[in-house]
């Protein structure tokens, strides 16, 4: 059965003429989806434990709003595509608008590859660094010089060819790109401000950049379609070269982005004092240590197990070479409380700062430790703690975190835990669920007894 109206030649012509706007409209759907779709599934490990969402919006939206995450990565792909398309367009027709497109694409690419603000307080390499007094003078001067030269060259080119601007505008109108360019300019400008100023911070501005770059890319595609000659034999080869150039740009951009966040899932717990991350690489530690001069590294994953990280030897080599204190979680469940208390003591010891605390993925153990620290040391309420963990993970904590908090926090600050509404809720929802920790401790103690006989 045909959809009503789609068989009409006039309707079909309009759809074909405005396909670019329909494509942009489709790109809005993921942004809306991630702010309305709340997770409601159960943890298969402990299905009886209820895990409500404490954040105002679904946790994935907060995670996507973070610098360098998925939205920014899409922006990087699109800005690299813009530069590749601009170069491809210029090789097909050497005219000033394509030179302008190359200049604008270079600026967009650098902007996408240097997301900010950084998680650890580092100044970064974005354009705002020009106005950051904490950044090195040479870097501010270099970025400023590039910005002045780039903007000056672009403006000079426009002024020198001002008599041809009506011709260029007529071409833009004839090829159907004028509206796309206007939309791109507005959307990318909105990226520079926190608009519309609602939760989560950075979410909608980052989407504006994605939409703006998509509009810019579509404008160049339409312009090339309008100007290309069907008999051009070099176009397939040029297109292949553009695709290769795009791939190279993406690799370079990802490396620049990595330099802004050399440790996976890096997060600041206390500025200048405590940081979280995933399992670090040697190269990542070199970059991060040059900025923060870690005195202590705490690995909350028990590496003396079959799940030992292949990156551990590099980390151990790094701490030995740089004289960093290193603390690793024991495989023994009996010693786990002792280890936790030692990490909390170090977290309050100025002689141990700055501290890097990590596990393997910074999705479970490290965020849970952060929550324990927030509650016991900083006195934060549990609803605030869970919102922070949800935003960092992009999802609700596992049900095992409920059991962990019930066991650890109740034993260390029973009065506050019972006074906290979320604490009482977690105790209630965990009723009837056996914490496997106690069984593991029992087995370990029995094993010790059998070996001493």
Coordinates of C-alpha atoms in Angstrom, one line a residue:
X1 CA 0.0 0.0 0.0
X2 CA 1.4 3.4 -1.0
X3 CA 1.6 6.2 1.5
X4 CA -0.9 9.0 0.7
X5 CA 0.7 11.8 -1.3
X6 CA 4.0 10.2 -2.0
X7 CA 2.9 9.2 -5.5
X8 CA 2.1 12.8 -6.3
X9 CA 4.8 14.1 -8.7
X10 CA 4.8 17.5 -7.0
X11 CA 5.3 16.0 -3.6
X12 CA 8.0 13.7 -4.9
X13 CA 9.8 16.7 -6.5
X14 CA 9.7 18.6 -3.3
X15 CA 11.1 15.7 -1.3
X16 CA 13.9 15.3 -3.8
X17 CA 14.6 19.0 -3.8
X18 CA 14.7 19.3 0.0
X19 CA 16.4 16.0 0.9
X20 CA 19.1 17.8 2.7
X21 CA 16.6 19.4 5.1
X22 CA 15.0 16.0 5.8
X23 CA 18.4 14.5 6.5
X24 CA 19.1 17.3 9.0
X25 CA 15.8 16.7 10.6
X26 CA 16.6 13.0 11.1
X27 CA 19.8 14.0 12.9
X28 CA 17.7 15.7 15.5
X29 CA 16.0 12.5 16.5
X30 CA 19.0 11.0 18.5
X31 CA 19.4 14.2 20.5
X32 CA 15.7 14.1 21.6
X33 CA 15.8 10.3 22.1
X34 CA 18.6 10.5 24.6
X35 CA 16.9 13.0 26.8
X36 CA 13.6 11.1 27.0
X37 CA 14.6 7.4 27.1
X38 CA 15.1 6.4 30.8
X39 CA 16.7 3.0 31.4
X40 CA 14.3 0.6 33.2
X41 CA 16.0 -2.8 33.0
X42 CA 16.9 -5.0 35.9
X43 CA 20.5 -6.0 36.8
X44 CA 20.6 -9.7 35.8
X45 CA 23.0 -10.4 38.6
X46 CA 20.7 -9.2 41.3
X47 CA 17.3 -8.7 39.6
X48 CA 15.4 -8.2 42.9
X49 CA 17.3 -5.0 43.7
X50 CA 15.5 -1.9 42.3
X51 CA 17.8 0.8 40.7
X52 CA 16.0 4.1 40.2
X53 CA 17.4 6.9 38.2
X54 CA 18.3 9.9 40.3
X55 CA 19.3 12.3 37.5
X56 CA 16.7 14.7 36.1
X57 CA 17.4 13.4 32.6
X58 CA 18.5 9.9 31.4
X59 CA 22.2 9.2 32.4
X60 CA 23.3 8.7 28.8
X61 CA 22.5 12.4 28.1
X62 CA 24.9 13.5 30.8
X63 CA 27.6 11.2 29.5
X64 CA 27.2 12.4 25.9
X65 CA 27.4 16.0 27.1
X66 CA 31.0 15.4 28.3
X67 CA 33.9 16.9 26.3
X68 CA 35.4 14.4 23.8
X69 CA 32.6 11.9 24.1
X70 CA 30.3 10.6 21.3
X71 CA 28.8 13.9 20.2
X72 CA 32.2 15.6 20.0
X73 CA 33.5 12.6 18.1
X74 CA 30.7 12.9 15.5
X75 CA 31.6 16.6 15.2
X76 CA 35.2 15.6 14.5
X77 CA 34.1 13.2 11.8
X78 CA 31.9 15.8 10.2
X79 CA 34.5 18.6 10.4
X80 CA 37.1 16.2 8.8
X81 CA 34.6 15.5 6.1
X82 CA 34.1 19.2 5.6
X83 CA 37.8 19.8 5.0
X84 CA 38.0 16.8 2.6
X85 CA 34.9 18.0 0.7
X86 CA 36.3 21.6 0.5
X87 CA 39.6 20.4 -1.0
X88 CA 37.7 18.1 -3.4
X89 CA 35.4 21.0 -4.5
X90 CA 38.4 23.3 -5.1
X91 CA 40.1 20.7 -7.3
X92 CA 36.9 20.5 -9.4
X93 CA 36.5 24.3 -9.6
X94 CA 39.1 26.7 -8.4
X95 CA 37.0 29.6 -7.1
X96 CA 37.2 31.8 -4.0
X97 CA 34.2 30.3 -2.2
X98 CA 36.0 26.9 -2.1
X99 CA 39.1 28.6 -0.7
X100 CA 36.9 30.2 2.0
X101 CA 35.4 26.7 2.7
X102 CA 38.9 25.3 3.2
X103 CA 39.8 27.9 5.7
X104 CA 36.5 27.6 7.6
X105 CA 36.9 23.8 7.6
X106 CA 40.4 23.9 9.0
X107 CA 39.1 26.1 11.9
X108 CA 36.2 23.7 12.5
X109 CA 38.4 20.7 12.5
X110 CA 40.8 22.2 15.1
X111 CA 37.9 23.2 17.2
X112 CA 36.4 19.7 17.1
X113 CA 39.7 18.0 17.8
X114 CA 40.4 20.1 20.9
X115 CA 37.3 19.6 23.1
X116 CA 37.0 21.5 26.3
X117 CA 36.8 22.2 29.1
X118 CA 39.3 19.5 30.1
X119 CA 38.5 17.2 33.1
X120 CA 41.7 17.8 35.0
X121 CA 42.0 21.6 34.7
X122 CA 44.5 21.5 31.9
X123 CA 44.2 24.6 29.7
X124 CA 43.8 22.6 26.5
X125 CA 44.6 23.7 22.9
X126 CA 41.2 25.2 21.9
X127 CA 40.7 28.8 20.9
X128 CA 39.6 29.8 24.4
X129 CA 43.2 29.0 25.5
X130 CA 44.2 32.4 24.0
X131 CA 42.4 34.0 26.9
X132 CA 43.5 31.6 29.7
X133 CA 46.2 33.1 31.9
X134 CA 47.2 29.7 33.2
X135 CA 48.3 28.6 29.7
X136 CA 51.9 29.1 28.6
X137 CA 52.6 32.5 27.0
X138 CA 54.1 30.9 23.9
X139 CA 51.0 28.8 23.4
X140 CA 48.6 31.7 23.8
X141 CA 50.8 33.7 21.3
X142 CA 50.9 30.9 18.8
X143 CA 47.1 30.3 18.9
X144 CA 46.5 34.1 18.7
X145 CA 48.8 34.5 15.8
X146 CA 47.2 31.6 13.9
X147 CA 43.7 33.1 14.6
X148 CA 44.7 36.6 13.4
X149 CA 46.4 35.3 10.3
X150 CA 43.5 32.9 9.5
X151 CA 40.7 35.4 10.1
X152 CA 42.7 38.2 8.4
X153 CA 43.4 36.1 5.3
X154 CA 39.7 35.1 5.0
X155 CA 38.5 38.7 5.4
X156 CA 41.1 40.1 3.0
X157 CA 40.0 37.5 0.4
X158 CA 36.4 38.5 0.8
X159 CA 37.2 42.2 0.6
X160 CA 39.4 41.8 -2.5
X161 CA 36.7 40.0 -4.3
X162 CA 33.7 42.0 -3.0
X163 CA 32.7 43.0 -6.5
X164 CA 32.0 39.3 -7.2
X165 CA 30.0 38.7 -4.1
X166 CA 26.6 39.1 -5.9
X167 CA 27.8 36.5 -8.4
X168 CA 28.8 34.1 -5.6
X169 CA 25.5 34.7 -3.8
X170 CA 23.5 34.0 -7.0
X171 CA 25.4 30.7 -7.4
X172 CA 24.6 29.8 -3.8
X173 CA 21.0 30.5 -4.3
X174 CA 20.9 28.6 -7.6
X175 CA 22.6 25.5 -6.1
X176 CA 20.3 25.6 -3.1
X177 CA 23.0 26.0 -0.5
X178 CA 22.3 29.5 0.8
X179 CA 19.9 28.3 3.4
X180 CA 22.2 25.5 4.5
X181 CA 25.1 27.9 5.0
X182 CA 22.9 30.3 7.0
X183 CA 21.7 27.4 9.2
X184 CA 25.3 26.2 9.6
X185 CA 26.5 29.7 10.7
X186 CA 23.7 30.0 13.3
X187 CA 24.1 26.5 14.7
X188 CA 27.9 26.7 15.0
X189 CA 27.5 30.2 16.7
X190 CA 25.1 28.6 19.2
X191 CA 27.8 26.1 20.1
X192 CA 29.9 28.8 21.5
X193 CA 27.4 29.6 24.3
X194 CA 25.5 27.4 26.8
X195 CA 22.2 27.7 25.1
X196 CA 19.4 27.0 25.9
X197 CA 21.0 26.7 29.3
X198 CA 19.3 23.6 30.5
X199 CA 20.6 20.2 31.8
X200 CA 22.8 18.6 31.0
X201 CA 25.4 21.4 30.5
X202 CA 27.0 21.1 27.1
X203 CA 24.5 18.7 25.6
X204 CA 22.6 20.9 23.3
X205 CA 25.5 23.1 22.3
X206 CA 27.4 20.0 21.2
X207 CA 24.5 18.9 19.1
X208 CA 24.3 22.4 17.6
X209 CA 27.9 21.9 16.4
X210 CA 27.1 18.5 14.9
X211 CA 24.0 19.9 13.1
X212 CA 25.9 22.9 11.9
X213 CA 28.8 20.9 10.5
X214 CA 26.3 18.5 8.8
X215 CA 24.6 21.5 7.2
X216 CA 28.0 22.8 6.0
X217 CA 28.9 19.4 4.6
X218 CA 25.5 19.1 2.8
X219 CA 26.0 22.6 1.4
X220 CA 29.3 21.6 -0.2
X221 CA 27.8 18.4 -1.6
X222 CA 24.9 20.3 -3.2
X223 CA 27.4 22.8 -4.6
X224 CA 29.5 20.1 -6.1
X225 CA 26.5 18.4 -7.6
X226 CA 25.4 21.7 -9.2
X227 CA 28.9 22.4 -10.7
X228 CA 30.2 19.0 -11.5
X229 CA 30.4 17.9 -15.2
X230 CA 29.1 14.3 -15.8
X231 CA 32.0 13.7 -18.2
X232 CA 34.6 14.4 -15.6
X233 CA 36.9 11.3 -15.6
X234 CA 39.0 12.4 -12.7
X235 CA 36.1 12.7 -10.2
X236 CA 36.2 9.0 -9.0
X237 CA 40.0 9.3 -8.4
X238 CA 39.5 12.7 -6.6
X239 CA 36.7 11.2 -4.5
X240 CA 39.0 8.3 -3.5
X241 CA 41.7 10.8 -2.5
X242 CA 39.2 12.8 -0.5
X243 CA 38.1 9.7 1.4
X244 CA 41.7 8.8 2.2
X245 CA 42.3 12.4 3.3
X246 CA 39.2 12.2 5.6
X247 CA 40.5 9.0 7.2
X248 CA 43.9 10.6 7.8
X249 CA 42.3 13.7 9.3
X250 CA 40.2 11.5 11.7
X251 CA 43.3 9.7 12.9
X252 CA 45.1 13.0 13.5
X253 CA 42.0 14.5 15.2
X254 CA 41.6 11.6 17.6
X255 CA 45.2 11.9 18.6
X256 CA 44.7 15.6 19.4
X257 CA 41.6 14.7 21.3
X258 CA 43.5 12.0 23.2
X259 CA 46.1 14.6 24.2
X260 CA 43.3 16.5 25.9
X261 CA 42.4 13.4 27.9
X262 CA 45.4 11.0 27.9
X263 CA 43.8 8.8 30.6
X264 CA 40.7 6.9 29.7
X265 CA 37.5 8.3 31.4
X266 CA 39.5 10.8 33.4
X267 CA 37.6 12.6 36.0
X268 CA 38.4 15.1 38.8
X269 CA 37.2 14.1 42.3
X270 CA 39.0 16.9 44.1
X271 CA 40.8 19.5 41.9
X272 CA 44.5 19.2 42.1
X273 CA 44.3 16.4 44.7
X274 CA 42.3 13.3 43.5
X275 CA 41.6 12.0 40.0
X276 CA 39.9 8.9 38.6
X277 CA 40.6 7.1 35.4
X278 CA 40.5 3.8 33.6
X279 CA 43.6 1.6 33.4
X280 CA 46.3 4.0 32.2
X281 CA 48.8 3.3 29.4
X282 CA 52.5 4.2 29.8
X283 CA 52.2 7.0 27.3
X284 CA 49.1 8.3 28.9
X285 CA 50.8 8.4 32.3
X286 CA 53.7 10.3 30.8
X287 CA 51.4 13.1 29.6
X288 CA 49.2 13.2 32.7
X289 CA 52.1 13.0 35.1
X290 CA 53.8 15.9 33.3
X291 CA 50.8 18.0 34.1
X292 CA 50.0 16.8 37.7
X293 CA 53.1 15.1 39.2
X294 CA 51.2 12.3 40.8
X295 CA 52.6 11.2 44.2
X296 CA 50.3 8.2 44.6
X297 CA 48.6 5.8 42.3
X298 CA 45.9 3.5 43.7
X299 CA 44.6 0.6 41.6
X300 CA 41.3 -0.6 43.1
X301 CA 41.2 -3.6 40.8
X302 CA 42.8 -6.8 42.3
X303 CA 45.4 -7.6 39.7
X304 CA 46.5 -10.8 41.3
X305 CA 43.6 -12.6 39.5
X306 CA 43.0 -14.1 36.1
X307 CA 41.5 -10.7 35.0
X308 CA 44.8 -9.0 35.4
X309 CA 45.3 -6.1 33.0
X310 CA 47.9 -6.5 30.2
X311 CA 48.8 -2.9 30.8
X312 CA 49.8 -3.5 34.5
X313 CA 53.6 -4.2 33.7
X314 CA 53.8 -0.8 32.0
X315 CA 52.1 0.9 34.9
X316 CA 54.4 -0.7 37.4
X317 CA 57.5 0.2 35.3
X318 CA 56.3 3.8 35.2
X319 CA 55.7 4.2 39.0
X320 CA 59.1 2.6 39.7
X321 CA 60.9 5.0 37.2
X322 CA 59.2 8.0 38.7
X323 CA 59.2 7.1 42.4
X324 CA 55.5 7.1 42.8
X325 CA 53.8 5.4 45.7
X326 CA 51.7 2.5 44.4
X327 CA 48.8 0.7 46.2
X328 CA 47.0 -2.2 44.6
X329 CA 43.8 -3.8 45.8
X330 CA 44.3 -7.2 47.4
X331 CA 42.7 -10.3 46.0
X332 CA 41.8 -11.3 49.5
X333 CA 38.2 -10.4 50.5
X334 CA 39.2 -10.5 54.1
X335 CA 41.6 -7.6 53.6
X336 CA 39.2 -5.5 51.4
X337 CA 38.0 -3.3 54.3
X338 CA 41.5 -2.7 55.4
X339 CA 42.4 -1.6 51.9
X340 CA 39.4 0.7 51.6
X341 CA 40.3 2.4 54.9
X342 CA 43.9 2.9 53.7
X343 CA 42.7 4.5 50.4
X344 CA 40.4 6.9 52.3
X345 CA 43.3 7.8 54.7
X346 CA 45.6 8.6 51.8
X347 CA 42.8 10.6 50.1
X348 CA 42.9 12.9 53.1
X349 CA 46.7 13.0 53.4
X350 CA 48.3 16.1 51.7
X351 CA 51.6 14.2 51.5
X352 CA 49.9 11.7 49.2
X353 CA 48.4 14.3 46.8
X354 CA 47.9 14.4 43.9
X355 CA 46.4 10.9 43.7
X356 CA 45.4 9.0 40.6
X357 CA 42.9 6.2 41.5
X358 CA 41.8 3.8 38.8
X359 CA 40.4 0.4 38.0
X360 CA 40.2 -1.1 34.5
X361 CA 37.3 0.7 32.9
X362 CA 36.4 3.4 35.5
X363 CA 32.8 2.2 35.2
X364 CA 32.2 0.3 38.5
X365 CA 35.0 0.1 41.1
X366 CA 36.4 3.6 40.7
X367 CA 33.1 5.5 40.6
X368 CA 31.9 3.4 43.6
X369 CA 35.0 4.4 45.5
X370 CA 34.3 8.1 44.6
X371 CA 30.8 7.7 46.0
X372 CA 32.2 6.2 49.3
X373 CA 34.6 9.1 49.5
X374 CA 31.9 11.7 48.8
X375 CA 29.7 10.3 51.6
X376 CA 32.2 9.5 54.3
X377 CA 34.8 12.2 53.8
X378 CA 32.9 15.1 52.2
X379 CA 29.5 14.4 53.8
X380 CA 27.5 14.5 50.5
X381 CA 24.0 13.1 50.4
X382 CA 23.4 9.9 48.5
X383 CA 21.1 11.3 45.8
X384 CA 23.8 13.8 44.8
X385 CA 26.4 11.0 44.8
X386 CA 24.3 8.7 42.6
X387 CA 23.6 11.6 40.1
X388 CA 27.4 12.1 39.8
X389 CA 28.0 8.4 39.3
X390 CA 25.2 8.1 36.7
X391 CA 26.6 11.0 34.7
X392 CA 30.1 9.6 34.7
X393 CA 29.0 6.1 33.7
X394 CA 26.2 7.2 31.4
X395 CA 24.1 4.6 33.1
X396 CA 22.8 3.6 36.6
X397 CA 25.3 1.9 38.9
X398 CA 25.1 -1.9 39.1
X399 CA 23.0 -3.5 41.8
X400 CA 26.2 -4.7 43.4
X401 CA 26.9 -1.0 44.3
X402 CA 23.8 -1.0 46.4
X403 CA 25.1 -4.1 48.3
X404 CA 28.5 -2.5 48.6
X405 CA 27.2 0.8 50.0
X406 CA 24.8 -1.0 52.4
X407 CA 27.8 -3.0 53.7
X408 CA 30.5 -0.3 53.7
X409 CA 28.7 2.9 54.5
X410 CA 26.4 1.4 57.1
X411 CA 29.4 0.0 59.0
X412 CA 31.3 3.3 59.0
X413 CA 28.6 5.9 59.5
X414 CA 25.4 4.1 60.5
X415 CA 23.6 7.2 61.8
X416 CA 24.0 9.2 58.6
X417 CA 23.3 6.3 56.4
X418 CA 20.0 5.5 58.1
X419 CA 19.1 9.2 58.2
X420 CA 19.6 9.5 54.4
X421 CA 16.4 8.6 52.5
X422 CA 18.3 6.9 49.7
X423 CA 20.3 4.9 52.3
X424 CA 17.1 3.6 53.8
X425 CA 15.7 2.9 50.3
X426 CA 18.7 0.8 49.4
X427 CA 18.5 -1.2 52.6
X428 CA 14.9 -1.9 51.9
X429 CA 15.3 -2.9 48.3
X430 CA 18.2 -5.2 49.1
X431 CA 16.1 -7.2 51.6
X432 CA 16.1 -10.9 50.6
X433 CA 19.2 -10.5 48.5
X434 CA 22.3 -12.2 49.8
X435 CA 25.5 -10.2 49.5
X436 CA 28.1 -12.6 47.9
X437 CA 30.9 -10.8 49.8
X438 CA 30.1 -12.7 53.0
X439 CA 30.2 -16.1 51.3
X440 CA 33.5 -15.2 49.7
X441 CA 34.9 -14.2 53.1
X442 CA 33.7 -17.4 54.6
X443 CA 35.3 -19.5 51.9
X444 CA 38.6 -17.7 52.2
X445 CA 38.7 -18.1 56.0
X446 CA 37.9 -21.8 55.7
X447 CA 40.6 -22.2 53.1
X448 CA 43.1 -20.6 55.5
X449 CA 42.1 -23.0 58.3
X450 CA 42.4 -26.0 56.1
X451 CA 46.0 -24.9 55.0
X452 CA 47.1 -24.5 58.6
X453 CA 46.0 -28.0 59.7

